[in-house]
């Protein structure tokens, strides 16, 4: 990674990098708090000061736009590895990009891509980890599903150590992904806690029950729905509930 920009507060670290897209590959933006932290599917991401890691990395890609979809699951594995090294506990991945500990969501990942002239120009990879958040800090709407490394494990992890390990793992992951997006596929399958379970698929058309069979070679979720129809879910369109 080339440079690290540390802020006390910002609307969104992802937005900061999108507005400063001429920065070099590997630029990392960290903020102690975000006032408009954003998540997937138009949701917000709770980002209280002094409690989390709110981090975005600018990745210059220069390859086919279709490769972008595999970056999020690869990042999920990289973040699991960093948390595992620093905290001694390994999160599970709830397809496609939520990291879970003790059944609670402790981390979300949001990748935003820019395609120019048919080429994947860059991806802003945003990672939000609840590190020191207390259970009572979370707003009511998410208090049942959200947790932090502290609230789940009782461990008070130093955020700086976690950030260093994240930067290292993201560097390694990007290099591997650039050459072959499937290098982390086996690990992703091993860490994915959705497989073998009954799930609810939540889409703009409503909710449906299905059974999660596995993860396809391109990181889709293979499901069988109530009518016995097998299909592959792609990220971006749906959410799953276990
Ligand atoms: C999700 O859970 O749907 C994804 C959450 C991603 C949150 C991170 S925090 C750092 C970066 N800046 C943002 O505004 N969002 C991402």
mmCIF file of C-alpha atoms and ligand atoms in Angstrom:
data_model
loop_
_atom_site.group_PDB
_atom_site.id
_atom_site.type_symbol
_atom_site.label_atom_id
_atom_site.label_comp_id
_atom_site.label_asym_id
_atom_site.label_seq_id
_atom_site.Cartn_x
_atom_site.Cartn_y
_atom_site.Cartn_z
ATOM 1 C CA UNK A 1 0.000 0.000 0.000
ATOM 2 C CA UNK A 2 1.407 3.392 -0.891
ATOM 3 C CA UNK A 3 -0.045 5.896 1.558
ATOM 4 C CA UNK A 4 -2.422 6.082 4.508
ATOM 5 C CA UNK A 5 -4.705 9.076 5.108
ATOM 6 C CA UNK A 6 -6.023 9.277 8.689
ATOM 7 C CA UNK A 7 -9.075 11.412 9.438
ATOM 8 C CA UNK A 8 -10.896 12.142 12.664
ATOM 9 C CA UNK A 9 -14.309 12.176 11.020
ATOM 10 C CA UNK A 10 -15.648 12.044 7.485
ATOM 11 C CA UNK A 11 -18.991 11.375 5.804
ATOM 12 C CA UNK A 12 -17.804 8.099 4.302
ATOM 13 C CA UNK A 13 -14.271 6.849 3.629
ATOM 14 C CA UNK A 14 -15.552 5.246 0.419
ATOM 15 C CA UNK A 15 -16.986 8.575 -0.715
ATOM 16 C CA UNK A 16 -13.711 10.340 0.194
ATOM 17 C CA UNK A 17 -11.792 8.055 -2.180
ATOM 18 C CA UNK A 18 -14.413 8.312 -4.899
ATOM 19 C CA UNK A 19 -14.043 12.090 -4.754
ATOM 20 C CA UNK A 20 -10.231 11.774 -4.874
ATOM 21 C CA UNK A 21 -10.016 9.043 -7.461
ATOM 22 C CA UNK A 22 -6.696 10.309 -8.878
ATOM 23 C CA UNK A 23 -4.836 9.119 -5.773
ATOM 24 C CA UNK A 24 -2.398 6.251 -6.385
ATOM 25 C CA UNK A 25 -3.169 2.555 -6.228
ATOM 26 C CA UNK A 26 -3.212 1.267 -2.677
ATOM 27 C CA UNK A 27 -4.142 4.548 -0.978
ATOM 28 C CA UNK A 28 -5.812 3.761 2.343
ATOM 29 C CA UNK A 29 -8.270 6.126 4.029
ATOM 30 C CA UNK A 30 -9.065 5.587 7.701
ATOM 31 C CA UNK A 31 -11.487 7.559 9.796
ATOM 32 C CA UNK A 32 -12.170 7.345 13.519
ATOM 33 C CA UNK A 33 -15.848 8.073 12.798
ATOM 34 C CA UNK A 34 -18.149 8.343 9.803
ATOM 35 C CA UNK A 35 -21.239 10.528 9.750
ATOM 36 C CA UNK A 36 -22.691 8.889 6.619
ATOM 37 C CA UNK A 37 -21.122 5.443 6.601
ATOM 38 C CA UNK A 38 -22.804 3.421 3.918
ATOM 39 C CA UNK A 39 -23.490 -0.245 3.378
ATOM 40 C CA UNK A 40 -24.803 -2.432 0.591
ATOM 41 C CA UNK A 41 -28.271 -2.059 -0.902
ATOM 42 C CA UNK A 42 -28.519 1.588 0.134
ATOM 43 C CA UNK A 43 -28.239 0.880 3.868
ATOM 44 C CA UNK A 44 -26.232 2.947 6.327
ATOM 45 C CA UNK A 45 -23.309 1.630 8.384
ATOM 46 C CA UNK A 46 -23.145 2.559 12.071
ATOM 47 C CA UNK A 47 -19.729 4.191 12.582
ATOM 48 C CA UNK A 48 -19.325 5.564 16.104
ATOM 49 C CA UNK A 49 -16.078 7.356 17.022
ATOM 50 C CA UNK A 50 -13.447 5.400 18.929
ATOM 51 C CA UNK A 51 -15.053 2.003 18.427
ATOM 52 C CA UNK A 52 -14.413 0.642 14.952
ATOM 53 C CA UNK A 53 -12.149 0.377 11.955
ATOM 54 C CA UNK A 54 -13.631 2.331 9.049
ATOM 55 C CA UNK A 55 -11.288 1.916 6.154
ATOM 56 C CA UNK A 56 -11.301 2.218 2.367
ATOM 57 C CA UNK A 57 -8.609 1.175 -0.074
ATOM 58 C CA UNK A 58 -8.259 2.397 -3.654
ATOM 59 C CA UNK A 59 -7.442 -0.521 -5.923
ATOM 60 C CA UNK A 60 -6.475 0.217 -9.513
ATOM 61 C CA UNK A 61 -7.383 -2.827 -11.535
ATOM 62 C CA UNK A 62 -7.211 -2.438 -15.314
ATOM 63 C CA UNK A 63 -8.874 -5.789 -16.006
ATOM 64 C CA UNK A 64 -12.319 -6.995 -17.150
ATOM 65 C CA UNK A 65 -15.338 -5.475 -15.344
ATOM 66 C CA UNK A 66 -16.726 -9.001 -14.693
ATOM 67 C CA UNK A 67 -13.823 -9.630 -12.316
ATOM 68 C CA UNK A 68 -15.111 -6.984 -9.892
ATOM 69 C CA UNK A 69 -17.746 -9.293 -8.386
ATOM 70 C CA UNK A 70 -15.098 -11.689 -7.084
ATOM 71 C CA UNK A 71 -13.200 -8.957 -5.267
ATOM 72 C CA UNK A 72 -15.718 -8.694 -2.393
ATOM 73 C CA UNK A 73 -15.542 -12.401 -1.411
ATOM 74 C CA UNK A 74 -11.754 -12.353 -1.758
ATOM 75 C CA UNK A 75 -11.644 -9.341 0.552
ATOM 76 C CA UNK A 76 -13.901 -11.137 3.023
ATOM 77 C CA UNK A 77 -11.320 -13.927 3.285
ATOM 78 C CA UNK A 78 -8.469 -11.409 3.666
ATOM 79 C CA UNK A 79 -10.315 -9.623 6.493
ATOM 80 C CA UNK A 80 -11.091 -12.959 8.218
ATOM 81 C CA UNK A 81 -7.385 -13.813 8.108
ATOM 82 C CA UNK A 82 -6.404 -10.437 9.606
ATOM 83 C CA UNK A 83 -8.975 -10.721 12.413
ATOM 84 C CA UNK A 84 -7.917 -14.293 13.076
ATOM 85 C CA UNK A 85 -4.226 -13.336 13.386
ATOM 86 C CA UNK A 86 -4.792 -10.345 15.654
ATOM 87 C CA UNK A 87 -7.774 -11.520 17.714
ATOM 88 C CA UNK A 88 -7.272 -15.288 17.838
ATOM 89 C CA UNK A 89 -10.851 -15.899 16.649
ATOM 90 C CA UNK A 90 -11.895 -16.537 13.053
ATOM 91 C CA UNK A 91 -15.144 -14.995 11.838
ATOM 92 C CA UNK A 92 -17.493 -16.857 9.513
ATOM 93 C CA UNK A 93 -18.669 -15.332 6.251
ATOM 94 C CA UNK A 94 -22.362 -14.873 5.652
ATOM 95 C CA UNK A 95 -22.602 -14.855 1.856
ATOM 96 C CA UNK A 96 -21.668 -12.669 0.329
ATOM 97 C CA UNK A 97 -19.786 -10.176 2.462
ATOM 98 C CA UNK A 98 -20.881 -10.036 6.097
ATOM 99 C CA UNK A 99 -18.428 -11.300 8.705
ATOM 100 C CA UNK A 100 -20.040 -12.979 11.685
ATOM 101 C CA UNK A 101 -18.796 -13.871 15.166
ATOM 102 C CA UNK A 102 -21.016 -15.724 17.616
ATOM 103 C CA UNK A 103 -23.978 -15.200 15.274
ATOM 104 C CA UNK A 104 -23.560 -11.401 15.224
ATOM 105 C CA UNK A 105 -22.450 -9.246 12.292
ATOM 106 C CA UNK A 106 -19.138 -7.653 13.226
ATOM 107 C CA UNK A 107 -18.001 -6.471 9.804
ATOM 108 C CA UNK A 108 -19.379 -5.395 6.447
ATOM 109 C CA UNK A 109 -17.631 -4.861 3.129
ATOM 110 C CA UNK A 110 -18.700 -2.514 0.354
ATOM 111 C CA UNK A 111 -16.840 -2.465 -2.976
ATOM 112 C CA UNK A 112 -17.675 0.316 -5.422
ATOM 113 C CA UNK A 113 -16.270 -0.039 -8.945
ATOM 114 C CA UNK A 114 -15.558 2.432 -11.715
ATOM 115 C CA UNK A 115 -15.546 1.141 -15.281
ATOM 116 C CA UNK A 116 -13.931 3.294 -17.987
ATOM 117 C CA UNK A 117 -14.005 2.438 -21.689
ATOM 118 C CA UNK A 118 -15.059 -1.116 -20.940
ATOM 119 C CA UNK A 119 -12.212 -1.680 -18.472
ATOM 120 C CA UNK A 120 -12.442 -2.039 -14.685
ATOM 121 C CA UNK A 121 -10.528 1.132 -13.844
ATOM 122 C CA UNK A 122 -10.650 1.052 -10.040
ATOM 123 C CA UNK A 123 -12.468 -0.335 -7.051
ATOM 124 C CA UNK A 124 -12.937 1.459 -3.747
ATOM 125 C CA UNK A 125 -12.944 -1.357 -1.210
ATOM 126 C CA UNK A 126 -14.612 -0.279 2.040
ATOM 127 C CA UNK A 127 -14.348 -2.302 5.227
ATOM 128 C CA UNK A 128 -16.180 -1.533 8.453
ATOM 129 C CA UNK A 129 -15.326 -3.578 11.556
ATOM 130 C CA UNK A 130 -17.008 -3.190 14.935
ATOM 131 C CA UNK A 131 -14.057 -3.612 17.270
ATOM 132 C CA UNK A 132 -14.762 -1.999 20.644
ATOM 133 C CA UNK A 133 -18.460 -1.210 20.260
ATOM 134 C CA UNK A 134 -20.527 -2.077 23.336
ATOM 135 C CA UNK A 135 -23.816 -3.907 22.835
ATOM 136 C CA UNK A 136 -25.713 -0.874 24.179
ATOM 137 C CA UNK A 137 -24.015 1.465 21.643
ATOM 138 C CA UNK A 138 -25.817 -0.039 18.647
ATOM 139 C CA UNK A 139 -29.028 1.665 17.542
ATOM 140 C CA UNK A 140 -32.233 -0.289 18.264
ATOM 141 C CA UNK A 141 -32.770 -1.249 14.600
ATOM 142 C CA UNK A 142 -29.567 -3.303 14.480
ATOM 143 C CA UNK A 143 -28.976 -4.208 18.125
ATOM 144 C CA UNK A 144 -30.304 -7.764 17.651
ATOM 145 C CA UNK A 145 -28.007 -8.570 14.721
ATOM 146 C CA UNK A 146 -24.895 -6.430 15.250
ATOM 147 C CA UNK A 147 -21.969 -7.210 17.539
ATOM 148 C CA UNK A 148 -18.349 -6.265 17.920
ATOM 149 C CA UNK A 149 -15.155 -8.173 18.589
ATOM 150 C CA UNK A 150 -15.356 -6.855 22.170
ATOM 151 C CA UNK A 151 -19.045 -7.553 22.728
ATOM 152 C CA UNK A 152 -18.808 -11.114 21.374
ATOM 153 C CA UNK A 153 -15.398 -12.262 22.656
ATOM 154 C CA UNK A 154 -14.639 -9.898 25.539
ATOM 155 C CA UNK A 155 -11.303 -9.092 23.822
ATOM 156 C CA UNK A 156 -10.150 -5.466 23.708
ATOM 157 C CA UNK A 157 -8.181 -5.441 20.475
ATOM 158 C CA UNK A 158 -5.908 -2.543 19.583
ATOM 159 C CA UNK A 159 -7.323 -1.055 16.388
ATOM 160 C CA UNK A 160 -3.877 -0.031 15.086
ATOM 161 C CA UNK A 161 -2.643 -3.630 15.136
ATOM 162 C CA UNK A 162 -5.708 -4.783 13.290
ATOM 163 C CA UNK A 163 -5.274 -2.051 10.672
ATOM 164 C CA UNK A 164 -1.648 -3.083 10.007
ATOM 165 C CA UNK A 165 -2.667 -6.703 9.546
ATOM 166 C CA UNK A 166 -5.580 -5.713 7.299
ATOM 167 C CA UNK A 167 -3.273 -3.694 5.054
ATOM 168 C CA UNK A 168 -0.871 -6.645 4.815
ATOM 169 C CA UNK A 169 -3.620 -9.162 4.030
ATOM 170 C CA UNK A 170 -5.333 -6.887 1.477
ATOM 171 C CA UNK A 171 -2.000 -6.423 -0.315
ATOM 172 C CA UNK A 172 -1.476 -10.200 -0.478
ATOM 173 C CA UNK A 173 -5.058 -10.817 -1.544
ATOM 174 C CA UNK A 174 -4.951 -8.217 -4.329
ATOM 175 C CA UNK A 175 -1.821 -9.704 -5.815
ATOM 176 C CA UNK A 176 -3.327 -13.194 -5.742
ATOM 177 C CA UNK A 177 -6.712 -12.013 -7.085
ATOM 178 C CA UNK A 178 -5.068 -10.085 -9.907
ATOM 179 C CA UNK A 179 -3.455 -13.252 -11.220
ATOM 180 C CA UNK A 180 -6.300 -15.672 -10.430
ATOM 181 C CA UNK A 181 -9.537 -14.739 -8.690
ATOM 182 C CA UNK A 182 -9.979 -18.308 -7.376
ATOM 183 C CA UNK A 183 -6.895 -18.532 -5.163
ATOM 184 C CA UNK A 184 -9.049 -17.807 -2.072
ATOM 185 C CA UNK A 185 -12.082 -19.825 -3.225
ATOM 186 C CA UNK A 186 -11.416 -22.887 -1.044
ATOM 187 C CA UNK A 187 -11.001 -20.687 2.026
ATOM 188 C CA UNK A 188 -14.163 -18.785 1.143
ATOM 189 C CA UNK A 189 -16.103 -22.065 0.909
ATOM 190 C CA UNK A 190 -14.657 -23.247 4.218
ATOM 191 C CA UNK A 191 -15.563 -19.999 6.027
ATOM 192 C CA UNK A 192 -19.017 -19.575 4.469
ATOM 193 C CA UNK A 193 -21.554 -20.289 7.225
ATOM 194 C CA UNK A 194 -24.606 -20.249 4.949
ATOM 195 C CA UNK A 195 -23.953 -23.511 3.111
ATOM 196 C CA UNK A 196 -26.044 -26.505 4.219
ATOM 197 C CA UNK A 197 -28.661 -24.261 5.787
ATOM 198 C CA UNK A 198 -32.190 -23.127 5.093
ATOM 199 C CA UNK A 199 -32.116 -19.462 4.133
ATOM 200 C CA UNK A 200 -34.503 -16.615 3.321
ATOM 201 C CA UNK A 201 -33.737 -14.834 0.063
ATOM 202 C CA UNK A 202 -34.673 -11.178 0.282
ATOM 203 C CA UNK A 203 -35.113 -9.383 -3.043
ATOM 204 C CA UNK A 204 -37.079 -6.339 -4.200
ATOM 205 C CA UNK A 205 -39.892 -8.819 -5.141
ATOM 206 C CA UNK A 206 -40.213 -10.176 -1.586
ATOM 207 C CA UNK A 207 -38.845 -13.043 0.510
ATOM 208 C CA UNK A 208 -38.469 -16.732 -0.392
ATOM 209 C CA UNK A 209 -37.210 -19.778 1.448
ATOM 210 C CA UNK A 210 -34.439 -21.828 -0.150
ATOM 211 C CA UNK A 211 -31.694 -24.291 0.746
ATOM 212 C CA UNK A 212 -28.073 -23.191 0.279
ATOM 213 C CA UNK A 213 -26.215 -26.012 -1.495
ATOM 214 C CA UNK A 214 -22.798 -24.486 -1.970
ATOM 215 C CA UNK A 215 -20.655 -21.746 -3.470
ATOM 216 C CA UNK A 216 -20.070 -21.831 -7.237
ATOM 217 C CA UNK A 217 -16.636 -21.414 -8.820
ATOM 218 C CA UNK A 218 -17.400 -17.724 -9.354
ATOM 219 C CA UNK A 219 -18.545 -17.129 -5.735
ATOM 220 C CA UNK A 220 -22.296 -17.294 -6.452
ATOM 221 C CA UNK A 221 -24.550 -19.012 -3.919
ATOM 222 C CA UNK A 222 -26.055 -22.233 -5.302
ATOM 223 C CA UNK A 223 -29.570 -22.671 -3.902
ATOM 224 C CA UNK A 224 -32.543 -24.951 -4.365
ATOM 225 C CA UNK A 225 -35.850 -23.185 -3.863
ATOM 226 C CA UNK A 226 -39.184 -24.576 -2.624
ATOM 227 C CA UNK A 227 -40.105 -25.878 -6.136
ATOM 228 C CA UNK A 228 -36.883 -27.882 -6.346
ATOM 229 C CA UNK A 229 -35.388 -25.399 -8.843
ATOM 230 C CA UNK A 230 -31.647 -24.996 -8.613
ATOM 231 C CA UNK A 231 -30.145 -21.600 -9.372
ATOM 232 C CA UNK A 232 -27.146 -19.456 -8.600
ATOM 233 C CA UNK A 233 -27.598 -16.213 -6.704
ATOM 234 C CA UNK A 234 -25.361 -13.284 -7.544
ATOM 235 C CA UNK A 235 -24.337 -10.570 -5.127
ATOM 236 C CA UNK A 236 -25.846 -7.126 -5.392
ATOM 237 C CA UNK A 237 -29.412 -8.218 -6.047
ATOM 238 C CA UNK A 238 -30.359 -10.006 -2.872
ATOM 239 C CA UNK A 239 -29.691 -10.520 0.817
ATOM 240 C CA UNK A 240 -29.897 -13.785 2.688
ATOM 241 C CA UNK A 241 -31.080 -14.475 6.190
ATOM 242 C CA UNK A 242 -30.103 -17.733 7.892
HETATM 243 C C1 LIG B 1 -22.455 -3.563 4.585
HETATM 244 O O1 LIG B 1 -22.488 -4.050 5.716
HETATM 245 O O2 LIG B 1 -23.445 -3.601 3.832
HETATM 246 C C2 LIG B 1 -21.190 -2.926 4.106
HETATM 247 C C3 LIG B 1 -20.660 -1.929 5.103
HETATM 248 C C4 LIG B 1 -19.380 -1.265 4.659
HETATM 249 C C5 LIG B 1 -18.941 -0.213 5.638
HETATM 250 C C6 LIG B 1 -17.615 0.376 5.308
HETATM 251 S S1 LIG B 1 -17.001 1.406 6.603
HETATM 252 C C7 LIG B 1 -15.754 2.013 5.569
HETATM 253 C C8 LIG B 1 -16.369 2.215 4.212
HETATM 254 N N1 LIG B 1 -17.008 3.518 4.120
HETATM 255 C C9 LIG B 1 -18.328 3.406 3.956
HETATM 256 O O3 LIG B 1 -19.108 4.387 3.874
HETATM 257 N N2 LIG B 1 -18.690 2.140 3.946
HETATM 258 C C10 LIG B 1 -17.549 1.249 4.060
#
